[in-house]
Amino acid sequence: MKRANVLWVADASQTRTYPRRRVVVPYGVIAPIDQQETALAAGADYVESAIVDVLVRVGDDGRWQPVDVTPARRVPSFAILVPGAVRISDPSVPIREVRSYLEVVLDAVAAVAEPGAKVVLGSGAARTIGPDVSVTDGSARFADVLVIARDTARARDLEVVLEPLHAGETDLIHSVQEAARFLDAHDVHGVRIVADLYHVQLEGEPFDALERLAGRIGHVHVADSGRTPPGQGDWPLAEFLAALRRGGYREGVTIECTWEDLAAELPAALAAVRKADPGSA
């Protein structure tokens, strides 16, 4: 008898099934890990989970420790790697403390991750240099942390990707172009960049630059104007994705936006992204 075309998914209590789609380019959503099944049932190929206060939190002893989480499916990408309290661009913070934090956190990520899962390093407050540290010293420390994060992730079959954030969120690395220049200037190899339409739009970064740098882009986030779900605003989603595809980006697209009702709004948002994306199967 021919095997049914379904994807078997186990959780702590029972085996469940979701329809299997012929996925060439996966489309996912940043959502709480406890809403993973809701997102999958609504048509997402994956959920991108937050890390801080989801997979790890501060214990009674003041140390970061893993949270007991058992998602229905292993997770292919993660966001919010570092909380603001962990100052990763401040040379006065002992580097061993940053390394220890990353080891604990990436162990927790690896416990629920797909092999090769991406870990987005955005963390605007954590990487902000601030007025008390020179730009040169703060940038050098952040470059050192990137290398530590890269290597710590690789040892666990994970990939750290660097996310540019608009100037309202951090004072360090605001565009894909700046990220590429930063990585080159500090001789940081093997770290790819996140192209996030929200930050691209707020910084006014030209799409031709994204096309030119698409070979260095390892992950993509999208939203619509006002960070609403795709299809509810007027941002140039199709042009953004077309530029990336022309430049050679062949990987997935994650929706990162605000929701009033994830289950109700997600199907239309996914349809809007798939329609806009020339890479969609």
Coordinates of C-alpha atoms in Angstrom, one line a residue:
M1 CA 0.0 0.0 0.0
K2 CA 1.3 3.5 -0.9
R3 CA 2.3 5.6 2.1
A4 CA 0.0 8.4 2.9
N5 CA 1.3 11.9 1.9
V6 CA 1.4 13.2 5.5
L7 CA 4.0 14.5 7.9
W8 CA 4.0 12.7 11.2
V9 CA 4.7 15.0 14.2
A10 CA 5.1 13.9 17.8
D11 CA 4.5 15.9 20.9
A12 CA 4.6 14.9 24.5
S13 CA 1.1 13.3 24.5
Q14 CA 0.3 11.9 21.1
T15 CA 1.1 11.6 17.4
R16 CA -0.4 14.2 15.1
T17 CA -0.5 14.8 11.4
Y18 CA -0.3 17.8 9.2
P19 CA -0.7 17.9 5.4
R20 CA 2.6 17.6 3.6
R21 CA 3.3 20.3 1.0
R22 CA 5.9 20.0 -1.7
V23 CA 8.2 22.6 -0.1
V24 CA 10.9 24.1 -2.4
V25 CA 11.0 27.4 -0.6
P26 CA 9.8 27.2 3.0
Y27 CA 7.7 30.0 4.5
G28 CA 7.5 30.4 8.3
V29 CA 6.5 32.8 11.0
I30 CA 8.0 34.1 14.3
A31 CA 5.5 33.0 16.9
P32 CA 5.5 31.6 20.4
I33 CA 6.7 28.1 20.6
D34 CA 3.4 27.1 22.2
Q35 CA 1.6 28.2 19.1
Q36 CA 3.7 26.0 16.8
E37 CA 0.8 23.7 16.0
T38 CA -1.5 26.6 15.3
A39 CA 0.9 28.0 12.8
L40 CA 1.5 24.7 11.1
A41 CA -2.2 24.0 10.8
A42 CA -2.6 27.5 9.3
G43 CA -0.2 26.7 6.5
A44 CA 3.3 27.7 7.8
D45 CA 6.2 25.4 7.0
Y46 CA 7.9 26.2 10.3
V47 CA 7.8 28.4 13.4
E48 CA 10.9 30.6 14.2
S49 CA 11.1 30.6 18.0
A50 CA 12.4 33.2 20.4
I51 CA 15.2 32.1 22.7
V52 CA 15.3 34.5 25.6
D53 CA 12.6 33.8 28.2
V54 CA 11.4 30.9 26.0
L55 CA 14.3 28.4 25.8
V56 CA 16.3 30.0 28.6
R57 CA 15.6 32.2 31.6
V58 CA 17.3 33.5 34.6
G59 CA 17.1 31.1 37.6
D60 CA 16.8 31.9 41.3
D61 CA 20.6 31.9 41.5
G62 CA 20.8 34.7 38.9
R63 CA 22.3 32.3 36.2
W64 CA 20.8 31.6 32.9
Q65 CA 19.4 28.1 32.6
P66 CA 17.4 26.1 30.1
V67 CA 13.6 25.8 30.2
D68 CA 12.0 22.4 29.7
V69 CA 10.4 22.8 26.3
T70 CA 9.2 20.0 23.9
P71 CA 8.0 21.5 20.6
A72 CA 5.9 19.3 18.3
R73 CA 8.5 19.6 15.6
R74 CA 12.2 20.6 15.7
V75 CA 12.8 24.2 15.0
P76 CA 14.8 25.5 11.9
S77 CA 15.4 29.1 13.1
F78 CA 15.5 31.2 16.2
A79 CA 15.5 34.9 17.2
I80 CA 16.3 37.0 20.3
L81 CA 19.6 35.4 21.1
V82 CA 20.9 37.9 23.7
P83 CA 18.9 40.0 26.3
G84 CA 19.8 43.6 26.8
A85 CA 21.4 42.9 30.2
V86 CA 24.2 40.9 28.6
R87 CA 26.4 43.6 27.1
I88 CA 28.1 42.1 24.2
S89 CA 29.8 45.3 22.8
D90 CA 31.2 46.4 26.2
P91 CA 34.9 45.5 26.6
S92 CA 34.5 45.9 30.4
V93 CA 32.4 42.8 30.5
P94 CA 34.6 39.8 30.9
I95 CA 34.6 37.8 27.6
R96 CA 34.3 34.6 29.6
E97 CA 30.9 35.7 30.8
V98 CA 29.7 36.3 27.3
R99 CA 31.1 32.9 26.2
S100 CA 29.5 31.1 29.1
Y101 CA 26.1 32.7 28.3
L102 CA 26.4 31.7 24.6
E103 CA 27.3 28.1 25.6
V104 CA 24.3 27.7 27.8
V105 CA 21.9 29.3 25.4
L106 CA 23.1 27.5 22.3
D107 CA 23.0 24.2 24.2
A108 CA 19.3 24.9 24.8
V109 CA 18.7 25.8 21.2
A110 CA 20.4 22.7 19.9
A111 CA 18.2 20.5 22.1
V112 CA 15.1 21.6 20.1
A113 CA 16.7 22.6 16.7
E114 CA 16.8 21.0 13.3
P115 CA 20.4 20.3 12.2
G116 CA 21.9 23.4 10.7
A117 CA 19.2 25.7 12.2
K118 CA 19.8 29.4 12.0
V119 CA 20.2 31.6 15.0
V120 CA 19.5 35.3 14.4
L121 CA 21.8 37.7 16.3
G122 CA 19.8 40.9 16.3
S123 CA 19.6 41.8 20.0
G124 CA 19.8 45.6 19.5
A125 CA 20.0 46.6 23.2
A126 CA 22.6 44.0 23.9
R127 CA 24.9 45.1 21.1
T128 CA 24.4 48.8 21.5
I129 CA 27.8 50.4 22.2
G130 CA 26.4 53.5 24.0
P131 CA 28.1 56.7 25.1
D132 CA 30.6 55.3 27.6
V133 CA 32.5 53.1 25.1
S134 CA 34.4 54.2 22.1
V135 CA 33.0 53.1 18.7
T136 CA 36.3 51.5 17.9
D137 CA 36.5 49.5 21.1
G138 CA 32.8 48.6 21.1
S139 CA 33.0 47.4 17.5
A140 CA 36.0 45.3 18.1
R141 CA 34.4 43.6 21.1
F142 CA 31.2 42.9 19.1
A143 CA 33.4 41.4 16.3
D144 CA 35.0 39.1 18.9
V145 CA 31.6 38.1 20.2
L146 CA 30.4 37.3 16.7
V147 CA 33.4 34.9 16.2
I148 CA 32.7 33.2 19.5
A149 CA 29.0 32.9 18.7
R150 CA 29.8 31.6 15.2
D151 CA 32.1 28.9 16.5
T152 CA 30.0 28.0 19.5
A153 CA 27.0 27.6 17.2
R154 CA 29.0 25.5 14.6
A155 CA 30.1 23.1 17.3
R156 CA 26.3 22.4 17.9
D157 CA 25.4 22.2 14.2
L158 CA 23.8 25.7 14.2
E159 CA 24.5 28.8 12.2
V160 CA 24.5 32.3 13.6
V161 CA 23.3 35.0 11.2
L162 CA 23.8 38.7 11.8
E163 CA 20.7 41.0 11.6
P164 CA 21.1 44.7 10.8
L165 CA 18.6 46.8 12.9
H166 CA 17.3 50.3 12.2
A167 CA 18.9 53.2 14.1
G168 CA 16.0 53.3 16.6
E169 CA 17.0 49.9 18.0
T170 CA 20.8 50.1 18.1
D171 CA 23.8 52.3 17.3
L172 CA 25.7 49.5 15.5
I173 CA 25.0 48.0 12.0
H174 CA 21.8 49.4 10.5
S175 CA 21.8 47.9 7.0
V176 CA 22.9 44.9 5.0
Q177 CA 25.6 47.0 3.4
E178 CA 26.9 48.1 6.8
A179 CA 26.9 44.5 8.0
A180 CA 29.0 43.4 5.0
R181 CA 31.4 46.2 5.6
F182 CA 31.7 45.4 9.3
L183 CA 32.3 41.7 8.7
D184 CA 35.0 42.5 6.1
A185 CA 36.7 45.2 8.2
H186 CA 36.9 42.9 11.2
D187 CA 37.9 39.8 9.2
V188 CA 34.9 37.9 10.4
H189 CA 34.3 35.0 8.0
G190 CA 31.5 32.5 7.8
V191 CA 28.7 34.8 9.2
R192 CA 25.9 35.5 6.8
I193 CA 23.5 38.4 7.1
V194 CA 19.7 38.8 7.6
A195 CA 17.7 40.9 5.2
D196 CA 14.6 42.2 7.2
L197 CA 12.2 44.2 5.1
Y198 CA 11.1 46.2 8.2
H199 CA 14.6 47.5 8.9
V200 CA 15.4 47.9 5.2
Q201 CA 12.4 50.1 4.8
L202 CA 13.1 52.2 7.9
E203 CA 16.7 52.7 6.8
G204 CA 15.8 53.4 3.2
E205 CA 18.3 50.7 2.0
P206 CA 18.1 50.4 -1.8
F207 CA 17.0 47.0 -3.2
D208 CA 19.8 47.0 -5.8
A209 CA 22.2 46.8 -2.9
L210 CA 20.3 43.7 -1.6
E211 CA 20.5 42.1 -5.0
R212 CA 24.3 42.8 -5.1
L213 CA 24.8 41.3 -1.7
A214 CA 22.3 38.5 -1.9
G215 CA 25.0 35.9 -1.9
R216 CA 25.9 36.9 1.6
I217 CA 22.3 36.8 2.9
G218 CA 21.4 33.7 4.9
H219 CA 18.0 34.5 6.2
V220 CA 15.0 36.8 5.4
H221 CA 12.3 38.4 7.6
V222 CA 9.3 40.2 6.1
A223 CA 6.3 42.3 7.3
D224 CA 4.1 44.9 5.8
S225 CA 3.9 48.7 6.6
G226 CA 3.6 49.3 10.3
R227 CA 4.9 45.8 10.9
T228 CA 1.4 44.4 10.1
P229 CA 1.0 41.0 8.5
P230 CA 2.0 40.8 4.8
G231 CA -0.9 41.8 2.6
Q232 CA -2.4 44.3 5.0
G233 CA -0.2 47.3 4.1
D234 CA 1.6 48.9 1.2
W235 CA 5.3 48.0 1.5
P236 CA 7.0 46.7 -1.7
L237 CA 7.2 43.0 -0.7
A238 CA 7.3 41.7 -4.2
E239 CA 10.2 44.1 -5.2
F240 CA 12.1 43.2 -2.1
L241 CA 11.9 39.4 -2.7
A242 CA 12.5 39.8 -6.4
A243 CA 15.8 41.6 -5.7
L244 CA 16.9 38.9 -3.4
R245 CA 16.0 36.1 -5.8
R246 CA 17.7 37.9 -8.7
G247 CA 20.8 38.1 -6.6
G248 CA 20.7 34.3 -5.9
Y249 CA 19.0 34.0 -2.6
R250 CA 17.3 30.6 -2.6
E251 CA 16.3 30.0 1.0
G252 CA 13.2 30.6 3.1
V253 CA 11.2 33.6 4.2
T254 CA 10.0 34.2 7.8
I255 CA 7.1 36.6 8.6
E256 CA 7.9 38.8 11.6
C257 CA 5.1 41.1 12.5
T258 CA 2.4 41.9 15.0
W259 CA -0.8 39.8 15.1
E260 CA -4.2 40.4 16.4
D261 CA -5.2 36.8 15.8
L262 CA -2.4 34.5 14.5
A263 CA -4.7 31.6 13.5
A264 CA -7.1 33.9 11.6
E265 CA -4.5 36.2 9.9
L266 CA -1.7 33.8 9.1
P267 CA -3.2 32.0 6.1
A268 CA -3.8 35.2 4.2
A269 CA -0.3 36.5 5.2
L270 CA 1.4 33.4 4.0
A271 CA -0.6 33.5 0.7
A272 CA 0.5 37.1 0.2
V273 CA 4.2 36.2 0.7
R274 CA 3.9 33.2 -1.6
K275 CA 2.2 35.3 -4.3
A276 CA 4.8 38.1 -4.0
D277 CA 7.8 35.7 -4.1
P278 CA 9.1 34.8 -7.6
G279 CA 11.0 31.9 -5.8
S280 CA 7.7 30.3 -4.7
A281 CA 7.1 26.8 -6.2

